[in-house]
């Protein structure tokens, strides 16, 4: 809406008519409130009647042995490391995807080199066994 | 006055988006039970209300009135909040999902989307990765071995398939030349990207199956080995939040698939909103169908599919699409 004598809009992102920053904040707040109400109700509506056996972790009726915060297999950690590397590079590729018409063929060739190097990295991790899961260990 | 009217319109729009998202998710549960019943040659729920239509209400009420058990070993702060992270991020992502070309109300152009962000696609991806926190933290803090196993499986699976998901969207962005969801739909007025980029579409569908932890990728909650996986220790409304979060996520993926690949509300003969509804619902029905037909993968097969097939394929797809576009075909 163009500014007129009697009405000057606020900064465009903060006008409720624009699908900008203000609706994002309000929508986020509404979702937070809905979640908070549900969480509050679930604790508020029903009285808790704790008994020692009810409070045990469920292990098919067998008394649990030891805490459940044990060490877990290394491949999971490796996955997280690979994910971190590849995710940063995905962000880089997405920025190319928006700008390719301006960059033209030279830009594409540079991206191709980048993607090929990325692919070689994947092949290296693969050859080294970083993507393999030891079936004997059990997961 | 104009300002006040704007606020009212904005709030109504948000109420519609939230109501539709939650309502669809609730009835998706009924639809799933009905369809699974039919696939297994039985009726499914048909006692509560005509055709079982009041079943979601009955379930919700029952969940709300169930005792909310907090086991002894848990870290209370994390345990109590984790389910809301899963459901909340899925709901928040609906802010950027457009559902029409826009209306004109009271002399203003009202876009049919809560937030028409120019980084909408990144917002959807970012919010879906935040959901991993709810799952992993809720599982870890439960102090239950099944939960821990389900949680680390789930976290590893979701981050792995998120890569394939993100990479499969790059060709879409290249065609649309924008990260805004409205622009991506506008770019599909002619041909939906599913036909233009079939490889990306297939990768995206497989990735979204894994992101929603549905069969054949439901290892985080594999009920016959891990009880319920990451939410074993949850009960009452907190369990319901995990559950509803999963279905909101299904609806969200339906909406996002419709917008990225199926052409949004564009289609012949029928009104745009009907087309959008049909496309949004087609994806969850497909997800339910796979649950009735497919067996579960083994964990190493799951990871091999993600890292050794989908990611290289997605990278190759980017190279080919880029070459075709840069060469001006």
Short mmCIF file of C-alpha atoms in Angstrom, two decimals:
data_model
loop_
_atom_site.label_atom_id
_atom_site.label_comp_id
_atom_site.label_asym_id
_atom_site.label_seq_id
_atom_site.Cartn_x
_atom_site.Cartn_y
_atom_site.Cartn_z
CA UNK A 1 0.00 0.00 0.00
CA UNK A 2 1.50 3.36 -1.01
CA UNK A 3 1.83 5.91 1.81
CA UNK A 4 -0.98 8.47 1.87
CA UNK A 5 -1.54 11.61 3.92
CA UNK A 6 -3.52 9.93 6.71
CA UNK A 7 -1.80 6.55 6.63
CA UNK A 8 1.92 5.93 6.58
CA UNK A 9 2.73 2.28 6.93
CA UNK A 10 5.27 1.05 9.41
CA UNK A 11 8.40 -0.53 8.10
CA UNK A 12 7.13 -2.94 5.45
CA UNK A 13 8.14 -6.16 7.26
CA UNK A 14 6.21 -5.10 10.35
CA UNK A 15 2.91 -4.35 8.65
CA UNK A 16 0.33 -7.09 9.35
CA UNK A 17 -0.70 -7.01 5.69
CA UNK A 18 2.73 -8.09 4.51
CA UNK A 19 3.71 -11.75 4.85
CA UNK A 20 7.02 -10.76 6.40
CA UNK A 21 8.72 -10.68 9.77
CA UNK A 22 5.71 -9.80 11.95
CA UNK A 23 3.56 -12.82 10.97
CA UNK A 24 6.60 -15.06 11.41
CA UNK A 25 7.10 -13.88 14.98
CA UNK A 26 3.38 -14.02 15.79
CA UNK A 27 2.97 -17.49 14.25
CA UNK A 28 5.99 -18.78 16.13
CA UNK A 29 4.57 -17.36 19.36
CA UNK A 30 1.17 -18.97 18.73
CA UNK A 31 2.77 -22.37 18.11
CA UNK A 32 4.81 -21.99 21.30
CA UNK A 33 1.69 -21.09 23.30
CA UNK A 34 -0.28 -24.05 21.87
CA UNK A 35 2.57 -26.41 22.80
CA UNK A 36 2.92 -24.87 26.26
CA UNK A 37 -0.83 -25.24 26.92
CA UNK A 38 -0.79 -28.90 25.88
CA UNK A 39 2.28 -29.63 28.01
CA UNK A 40 0.74 -27.82 30.98
CA UNK A 41 -2.62 -29.59 30.64
CA UNK A 42 -1.03 -33.03 30.46
CA UNK A 43 0.62 -32.47 33.82
CA UNK A 44 -2.29 -30.54 35.34
CA UNK A 45 -5.42 -32.52 34.49
CA UNK A 46 -4.44 -35.89 35.91
CA UNK A 47 -2.92 -36.46 39.32
CA UNK A 48 0.28 -38.49 39.25
CA UNK A 49 0.22 -41.58 41.44
CA UNK A 50 3.84 -42.76 41.42
CA UNK A 51 4.72 -46.23 42.66
CA UNK A 52 8.30 -47.61 42.70
CA UNK A 53 7.64 -50.21 40.01
CA UNK A 54 5.73 -47.80 37.80
CA UNK A 55 8.68 -45.40 37.84
CA UNK A 56 11.12 -48.01 36.52
CA UNK A 57 12.22 -47.84 32.89
CA UNK A 58 10.27 -50.36 30.81
CA UNK A 59 12.29 -53.42 29.90
CA UNK A 60 9.61 -55.98 29.15
CA UNK A 61 8.92 -56.57 32.83
CA UNK A 62 12.50 -57.50 33.71
CA UNK A 63 14.18 -55.39 36.41
CA UNK A 64 16.47 -52.95 34.58
CA UNK A 65 20.23 -53.41 35.00
CA UNK A 66 22.32 -50.29 35.21
CA UNK A 67 21.75 -46.88 33.65
CA UNK A 68 20.87 -46.59 29.97
CA UNK A 69 23.43 -43.94 29.09
CA UNK A 70 25.99 -46.35 27.75
CA UNK A 71 28.54 -45.99 24.98
CA UNK A 72 27.16 -46.40 21.50
CA UNK A 73 28.78 -47.73 18.31
CA UNK A 74 31.31 -45.48 16.55
CA UNK A 75 29.59 -45.59 13.10
CA UNK A 76 26.85 -43.33 14.48
CA UNK A 77 29.49 -40.75 15.38
CA UNK A 78 31.07 -41.08 11.93
CA UNK A 79 27.67 -40.44 10.35
CA UNK A 80 27.39 -37.20 12.34
CA UNK A 81 30.85 -36.07 11.17
CA UNK A 82 30.09 -36.86 7.50
CA UNK A 83 26.75 -35.13 7.83
CA UNK A 84 28.40 -31.97 9.13
CA UNK A 85 30.82 -31.85 6.18
CA UNK A 86 28.24 -32.60 3.53
CA UNK A 87 25.61 -30.31 4.98
CA UNK A 88 27.90 -27.28 4.83
CA UNK A 89 28.63 -28.15 1.22
CA UNK A 90 24.91 -28.52 0.47
CA UNK A 91 24.41 -24.97 1.69
CA UNK A 92 27.12 -23.89 -0.77
CA UNK A 93 25.45 -25.75 -3.65
CA UNK A 94 22.05 -24.22 -2.83
CA UNK A 95 23.55 -20.75 -3.04
CA UNK A 96 24.77 -21.63 -6.54
CA UNK A 97 21.32 -22.94 -7.47
CA UNK A 98 19.81 -19.48 -6.94
CA UNK A 99 22.55 -17.61 -8.77
CA UNK A 100 23.31 -19.83 -11.80
CA UNK A 101 21.86 -17.55 -14.51
CA UNK A 102 24.28 -14.75 -13.55
CA UNK A 103 27.26 -17.09 -13.26
CA UNK A 104 26.75 -18.79 -16.63
CA UNK A 105 29.01 -21.52 -17.98
CA UNK A 106 32.18 -20.55 -16.02
CA UNK A 107 30.15 -20.66 -12.80
CA UNK A 108 28.81 -24.09 -13.73
CA UNK A 109 32.30 -25.43 -14.41
CA UNK A 110 33.48 -24.22 -10.99
CA UNK A 111 30.46 -25.86 -9.34
CA UNK A 112 31.15 -29.05 -11.27
CA UNK A 113 34.72 -29.14 -9.94
CA UNK A 114 33.36 -28.58 -6.43
CA UNK A 115 30.73 -31.32 -6.71
CA UNK A 116 33.26 -33.75 -8.20
CA UNK A 117 35.70 -33.08 -5.34
CA UNK A 118 32.78 -33.63 -2.94
CA UNK A 119 31.94 -36.89 -4.70
CA UNK A 120 35.60 -37.97 -4.48
CA UNK A 121 35.43 -37.27 -0.74
CA UNK A 122 32.41 -39.54 -0.50
CA UNK A 123 34.21 -42.23 -2.49
CA UNK A 124 37.21 -41.91 -0.14
CA UNK A 125 35.03 -42.31 2.96
CA UNK A 126 33.35 -45.25 1.28
CA UNK A 127 36.66 -46.97 0.34
CA UNK A 128 38.00 -46.45 3.87
CA UNK A 129 34.94 -48.26 5.24
CA UNK A 130 33.46 -45.21 6.92
CA UNK A 131 30.03 -45.92 5.45
CA UNK A 132 30.03 -49.63 6.37
CA UNK A 133 28.31 -51.10 9.38
CA UNK A 134 29.93 -54.02 11.12
CA UNK A 135 27.24 -56.65 11.17
CA UNK A 136 28.93 -58.77 13.85
CA UNK A 137 28.95 -55.91 16.37
CA UNK A 138 25.19 -55.57 16.35
CA UNK A 139 23.48 -52.22 16.46
CA UNK B 1 -8.25 1.05 11.88
CA UNK B 2 -6.51 -0.29 8.83
CA UNK B 3 -3.80 -1.66 11.09
CA UNK B 4 -6.37 -3.41 13.29
CA UNK B 5 -8.07 -4.96 10.27
CA UNK B 6 -4.69 -6.18 9.11
CA UNK B 7 -4.04 -7.83 12.45
CA UNK B 8 -7.46 -9.53 12.36
CA UNK B 9 -6.89 -10.83 8.83
CA UNK B 10 -3.44 -12.07 9.84
CA UNK B 11 -4.76 -13.89 12.91
CA UNK B 12 -7.63 -15.48 10.97
CA UNK B 13 -5.14 -16.69 8.38
CA UNK B 14 -2.97 -18.24 11.08
CA UNK B 15 -5.96 -19.86 12.79
CA UNK B 16 -6.98 -21.40 9.45
CA UNK B 17 -3.46 -22.72 8.79
CA UNK B 18 -3.05 -24.17 12.29
CA UNK B 19 -6.58 -25.56 12.37
CA UNK B 20 -6.23 -27.24 8.99
CA UNK B 21 -2.80 -28.64 9.86
CA UNK B 22 -3.89 -30.07 13.21
CA UNK B 23 -7.27 -31.24 11.92
CA UNK B 24 -5.69 -32.97 8.93
CA UNK B 25 -3.13 -34.60 11.21
CA UNK B 26 -5.86 -35.88 13.55
CA UNK B 27 -7.92 -37.28 10.70
CA UNK B 28 -4.78 -38.66 9.06
CA UNK B 29 -4.55 -41.00 12.06
CA UNK B 30 -8.11 -42.16 11.41
CA UNK B 31 -7.41 -42.46 7.68
CA UNK B 32 -4.34 -44.54 8.39
CA UNK B 33 -6.23 -46.90 10.68
CA UNK B 34 -9.09 -47.17 8.22
CA UNK B 35 -6.82 -47.81 5.24
CA UNK B 36 -4.62 -50.28 7.13
CA UNK B 37 -7.81 -52.04 8.16
CA UNK B 38 -8.91 -52.30 4.55
CA UNK B 39 -5.48 -53.49 3.42
CA UNK B 40 -5.75 -56.26 6.01
CA UNK B 41 -9.36 -57.11 5.06
CA UNK B 42 -11.03 -55.70 8.17
CA UNK B 43 -13.07 -52.59 8.87
CA UNK B 44 -10.84 -50.41 11.02
CA UNK B 45 -12.38 -48.19 13.70
CA UNK B 46 -16.12 -47.77 13.06
CA UNK B 47 -17.72 -47.54 16.51
CA UNK B 48 -17.16 -43.94 17.61
CA UNK B 49 -19.49 -41.80 15.58
CA UNK B 50 -20.71 -42.47 12.06
CA UNK B 51 -17.98 -44.28 10.07
CA UNK B 52 -15.64 -43.83 13.05
CA UNK B 53 -15.42 -40.10 12.38
CA UNK B 54 -15.28 -39.12 16.05
CA UNK B 55 -12.41 -41.50 16.80
CA UNK B 56 -9.69 -38.78 16.79
CA UNK B 57 -11.68 -36.76 19.36
CA UNK B 58 -12.15 -39.81 21.57
CA UNK B 59 -8.46 -40.68 21.31
CA UNK B 60 -7.39 -37.13 22.11
CA UNK B 61 -9.64 -36.95 25.16
CA UNK B 62 -8.44 -40.32 26.40
CA UNK B 63 -4.79 -39.31 25.98
CA UNK B 64 -5.41 -36.06 27.85
CA UNK B 65 -6.92 -37.92 30.82
CA UNK B 66 -4.22 -40.57 31.08
CA UNK B 67 -1.63 -40.38 33.80
CA UNK B 68 1.58 -38.76 32.61
CA UNK B 69 4.25 -41.06 34.05
CA UNK B 70 7.71 -39.59 34.64
CA UNK B 71 10.21 -42.41 35.30
CA UNK B 72 12.80 -42.03 38.04
CA UNK B 73 15.98 -41.84 36.00
CA UNK B 74 14.98 -39.03 33.65
CA UNK B 75 16.24 -35.47 33.44
CA UNK B 76 12.87 -33.82 34.04
CA UNK B 77 13.43 -30.55 32.19
CA UNK B 78 14.39 -32.24 28.92
CA UNK B 79 11.96 -35.13 29.29
CA UNK B 80 8.97 -32.85 29.75
CA UNK B 81 9.72 -30.53 26.82
CA UNK B 82 11.13 -32.90 24.16
CA UNK B 83 7.75 -33.99 22.65
CA UNK B 84 6.78 -30.37 22.04
CA UNK B 85 9.94 -29.85 19.98
CA UNK B 86 8.85 -32.55 17.53
CA UNK B 87 5.26 -31.33 17.20
CA UNK B 88 6.12 -27.63 17.42
CA UNK B 89 8.74 -27.55 14.66
CA UNK B 90 6.42 -29.43 12.31
CA UNK B 91 3.59 -26.97 13.01
CA UNK B 92 5.85 -23.92 12.72
CA UNK B 93 6.99 -25.02 9.27
CA UNK B 94 3.44 -24.54 7.98
CA UNK B 95 4.06 -20.78 8.24
CA UNK B 96 5.88 -20.73 4.90
CA UNK B 97 3.57 -23.12 3.02
CA UNK B 98 1.46 -21.17 0.49
CA UNK B 99 -2.05 -22.35 -0.35
CA UNK B 100 -3.13 -20.06 -3.18
CA UNK B 101 -2.26 -17.17 -5.46
CA UNK B 102 -3.64 -14.57 -3.06
CA UNK B 103 -6.93 -12.76 -2.57
CA UNK B 104 -7.96 -9.13 -2.47
CA UNK B 105 -9.66 -8.22 0.82
CA UNK B 106 -10.63 -4.69 1.96
CA UNK B 107 -8.57 -3.15 -0.79
CA UNK B 108 -5.41 -5.00 0.17
CA UNK B 109 -3.73 -7.84 -1.63
CA UNK B 110 -3.74 -10.68 0.90
CA UNK B 111 -1.26 -13.42 0.01
CA UNK B 112 -2.51 -16.90 0.92
CA UNK B 113 0.52 -17.72 3.02
CA UNK B 114 1.46 -16.74 6.56
CA UNK B 115 5.08 -15.85 5.82
CA UNK B 116 6.19 -15.48 2.21
CA UNK B 117 9.84 -15.74 3.11
CA UNK B 118 12.39 -15.56 0.32
CA UNK B 119 14.30 -18.32 2.11
CA UNK B 120 11.18 -20.46 2.68
CA UNK B 121 12.80 -23.66 1.42
CA UNK B 122 15.70 -23.24 3.83
CA UNK B 123 13.26 -22.56 6.68
CA UNK B 124 11.41 -25.82 5.99
CA UNK B 125 14.67 -27.77 5.92
CA UNK B 126 15.97 -26.05 9.06
CA UNK B 127 12.80 -26.70 11.05
CA UNK B 128 12.74 -30.34 9.99
CA UNK B 129 16.32 -30.73 11.22
CA UNK B 130 15.39 -29.14 14.55
CA UNK B 131 12.91 -31.98 15.09
CA UNK B 132 15.92 -34.29 15.46
CA UNK B 133 16.65 -32.59 18.78
CA UNK B 134 13.26 -33.50 20.22
CA UNK B 135 13.70 -37.10 19.22
CA UNK B 136 17.34 -37.54 20.26
CA UNK B 137 17.08 -35.65 23.55
CA UNK B 138 13.75 -37.23 24.51
CA UNK B 139 15.22 -40.65 23.84
CA UNK B 140 18.51 -40.02 25.60
CA UNK B 141 16.93 -38.59 28.72
CA UNK B 142 14.41 -41.44 29.11
CA UNK B 143 17.08 -43.63 30.74
CA UNK B 144 15.74 -46.61 28.84
CA UNK B 145 17.89 -48.82 26.62
CA UNK B 146 15.27 -49.17 23.94
CA UNK B 147 14.82 -45.41 23.86
CA UNK B 148 18.52 -44.73 23.59
CA UNK B 149 18.90 -47.19 20.71
CA UNK B 150 15.85 -45.76 18.97
CA UNK B 151 17.11 -42.23 19.54
CA UNK B 152 20.58 -42.67 18.10
CA UNK B 153 19.21 -44.69 15.20
CA UNK B 154 16.67 -41.97 14.55
CA UNK B 155 19.18 -39.14 14.76
CA UNK B 156 21.65 -40.85 12.40
CA UNK B 157 18.88 -41.77 9.98
CA UNK B 158 17.30 -38.33 9.91
CA UNK B 159 20.53 -36.40 9.38
CA UNK B 160 21.64 -38.83 6.66
CA UNK B 161 18.42 -38.59 4.68
CA UNK B 162 18.22 -34.86 5.22
CA UNK B 163 21.30 -34.54 3.03
CA UNK B 164 19.64 -36.45 0.21
CA UNK B 165 16.49 -34.40 0.74
CA UNK B 166 18.36 -31.09 0.60
CA UNK B 167 20.40 -32.10 -2.46
CA UNK B 168 17.32 -33.36 -4.31
CA UNK B 169 15.78 -29.88 -3.96
CA UNK B 170 18.71 -28.13 -5.65
CA UNK B 171 17.46 -28.84 -9.23
CA UNK B 172 14.04 -27.49 -8.20
CA UNK B 173 15.65 -24.28 -6.99
CA UNK B 174 17.65 -24.07 -10.22
CA UNK B 175 14.48 -24.25 -12.30
CA UNK B 176 12.52 -21.84 -10.10
CA UNK B 177 15.52 -19.53 -9.47
CA UNK B 178 14.11 -18.79 -6.03
CA UNK B 179 13.92 -20.28 -2.55
CA UNK B 180 10.45 -18.82 -1.95
CA UNK B 181 7.73 -21.46 -1.98
CA UNK B 182 5.28 -19.17 -3.79
CA UNK B 183 7.81 -18.57 -6.58
CA UNK B 184 8.48 -22.29 -6.85
CA UNK B 185 4.76 -22.93 -7.39
CA UNK B 186 4.55 -20.05 -9.87
CA UNK B 187 7.41 -21.62 -11.84
CA UNK B 188 5.34 -24.79 -12.27
CA UNK B 189 2.38 -23.17 -14.01
CA UNK B 190 3.28 -25.16 -17.13
CA UNK B 191 4.91 -28.44 -16.21
CA UNK B 192 5.21 -29.78 -12.65
CA UNK B 193 8.79 -30.42 -11.57
CA UNK B 194 7.97 -34.09 -10.93
CA UNK B 195 7.94 -34.57 -14.71
CA UNK B 196 10.86 -32.23 -15.33
CA UNK B 197 13.03 -33.76 -12.60
CA UNK B 198 11.85 -37.35 -12.06
CA UNK B 199 15.11 -38.41 -10.38
CA UNK B 200 14.95 -35.60 -7.85
CA UNK B 201 11.29 -36.43 -7.22
CA UNK B 202 12.03 -40.08 -6.44
CA UNK B 203 14.93 -39.13 -4.14
CA UNK B 204 12.71 -36.62 -2.37
CA UNK B 205 9.90 -39.13 -1.81
CA UNK B 206 12.30 -41.77 -0.43
CA UNK B 207 13.96 -39.12 1.72
CA UNK B 208 10.64 -37.96 3.12
CA UNK B 209 9.67 -41.56 3.96
CA UNK B 210 12.87 -41.72 6.00
CA UNK B 211 12.38 -38.27 7.53
CA UNK B 212 8.94 -39.21 8.83
CA UNK B 213 10.37 -42.51 10.13
CA UNK B 214 7.72 -44.49 8.28
CA UNK B 215 7.91 -48.09 7.12
CA UNK B 216 10.24 -49.25 5.51
CA UNK B 217 12.47 -46.80 7.41
CA UNK B 218 10.85 -47.05 10.84
CA UNK B 219 13.92 -48.44 12.62
CA UNK B 220 13.89 -45.75 15.35
CA UNK B 221 10.61 -47.14 16.66
CA UNK B 222 10.71 -50.69 15.26
CA UNK B 223 8.02 -52.07 17.53
CA UNK B 224 9.03 -55.71 17.45
CA UNK B 225 12.63 -55.10 18.51
CA UNK B 226 12.61 -51.78 20.42
CA UNK B 227 9.03 -51.68 21.83
CA UNK B 228 8.35 -48.12 20.73
CA UNK B 229 11.92 -46.92 20.31
CA UNK B 230 12.51 -43.32 21.27
CA UNK B 231 9.11 -42.79 22.92
CA UNK B 232 8.96 -46.00 24.98
CA UNK B 233 8.86 -44.12 28.29
CA UNK B 234 6.32 -41.50 27.24
CA UNK B 235 2.68 -41.76 28.20
CA UNK B 236 -0.46 -39.67 28.12
CA UNK B 237 -0.46 -36.37 26.27
CA UNK B 238 3.31 -36.30 25.88
CA UNK B 239 3.17 -39.54 23.92
CA UNK B 240 0.28 -38.03 21.94
CA UNK B 241 2.49 -35.04 21.05
CA UNK B 242 5.12 -37.34 19.55
CA UNK B 243 2.36 -39.18 17.73
CA UNK B 244 0.59 -36.09 16.42
CA UNK B 245 3.97 -34.58 15.56
CA UNK B 246 4.61 -37.54 13.26
CA UNK B 247 1.30 -37.03 11.48
CA UNK B 248 1.70 -33.25 11.25
CA UNK B 249 5.05 -34.04 9.67
CA UNK B 250 3.33 -36.35 7.16
CA UNK B 251 0.89 -33.61 6.21
CA UNK B 252 3.75 -31.12 6.01
CA UNK B 253 5.71 -33.40 3.71
CA UNK B 254 2.57 -33.84 1.63
CA UNK B 255 2.21 -30.06 1.34
CA UNK B 256 5.91 -29.57 0.61
CA UNK B 257 5.95 -32.33 -2.02
CA UNK B 258 2.87 -30.83 -3.66
CA UNK B 259 4.58 -27.44 -3.77
CA UNK B 260 8.06 -28.51 -4.82
CA UNK B 261 7.22 -31.24 -7.30
CA UNK B 262 3.52 -31.61 -8.07
CA UNK B 263 2.81 -28.06 -9.18
CA UNK B 264 1.03 -26.76 -6.08
CA UNK B 265 -2.46 -25.53 -6.84
CA UNK B 266 -2.01 -25.55 -10.63
CA UNK B 267 -4.18 -28.00 -12.51
CA UNK B 268 -6.93 -28.17 -15.12
CA UNK B 269 -10.73 -28.01 -14.57
CA UNK B 270 -10.92 -28.11 -10.77
CA UNK B 271 -10.53 -25.03 -8.53
CA UNK B 272 -6.94 -24.44 -7.31
CA UNK B 273 -7.63 -25.23 -3.65
CA UNK B 274 -9.13 -28.63 -4.59
CA UNK B 275 -6.04 -29.46 -6.63
CA UNK B 276 -3.81 -28.50 -3.72
CA UNK B 277 -5.84 -30.61 -1.27
CA UNK B 278 -5.73 -33.62 -3.61
CA UNK B 279 -1.97 -33.35 -4.05
CA UNK B 280 -1.32 -32.76 -0.35
CA UNK B 281 -3.39 -35.83 0.58
CA UNK B 282 -1.89 -38.05 -2.13
CA UNK B 283 1.49 -38.17 -0.38
CA UNK B 284 0.28 -39.33 3.09
CA UNK B 285 -1.91 -41.95 1.41
CA UNK B 286 1.18 -43.15 -0.43
CA UNK B 287 3.09 -43.28 2.88
CA UNK B 288 0.28 -45.33 4.46
CA UNK B 289 0.19 -47.63 1.47
CA UNK B 290 3.92 -48.36 1.75
CA UNK B 291 3.40 -49.16 5.44
CA UNK B 292 0.86 -51.81 4.49
CA UNK B 293 2.99 -53.33 1.72
CA UNK B 294 6.70 -53.13 2.54
CA UNK B 295 8.89 -54.94 5.09
CA UNK B 296 11.40 -53.04 7.21
CA UNK B 297 14.99 -52.53 6.02
CA UNK B 298 18.01 -53.64 8.03
CA UNK B 299 19.96 -50.74 9.55
CA UNK B 300 23.06 -51.17 7.37
CA UNK B 301 20.80 -51.40 4.30
CA UNK B 302 19.10 -48.19 5.33
CA UNK B 303 22.38 -46.33 5.70
CA UNK B 304 23.77 -47.84 2.51
CA UNK B 305 20.70 -46.69 0.58
CA UNK B 306 21.07 -43.16 1.92
CA UNK B 307 24.82 -42.69 1.56
CA UNK B 308 25.79 -44.99 -1.30
CA UNK B 309 22.79 -44.56 -3.59
CA UNK B 310 20.71 -41.46 -2.91
CA UNK B 311 23.48 -38.92 -2.18
CA UNK B 312 25.70 -39.81 -5.20
CA UNK B 313 22.57 -39.90 -7.37
CA UNK B 314 21.48 -36.49 -6.09
CA UNK B 315 24.96 -35.02 -6.76
CA UNK B 316 24.94 -36.46 -10.27
CA UNK B 317 21.46 -35.07 -10.81
CA UNK B 318 22.69 -31.60 -9.84
CA UNK B 319 25.58 -31.87 -12.31
CA UNK B 320 23.32 -33.00 -15.17
CA UNK B 321 20.64 -30.40 -14.48
CA UNK B 322 23.27 -27.70 -14.16
CA UNK B 323 24.89 -28.72 -17.44
CA UNK B 324 21.56 -28.71 -19.29
CA UNK B 325 20.56 -25.34 -17.85
CA UNK B 326 23.96 -23.68 -18.28
CA UNK B 327 24.15 -24.92 -21.86
CA UNK B 328 20.76 -23.29 -22.39
CA UNK B 329 18.79 -26.41 -23.44
#
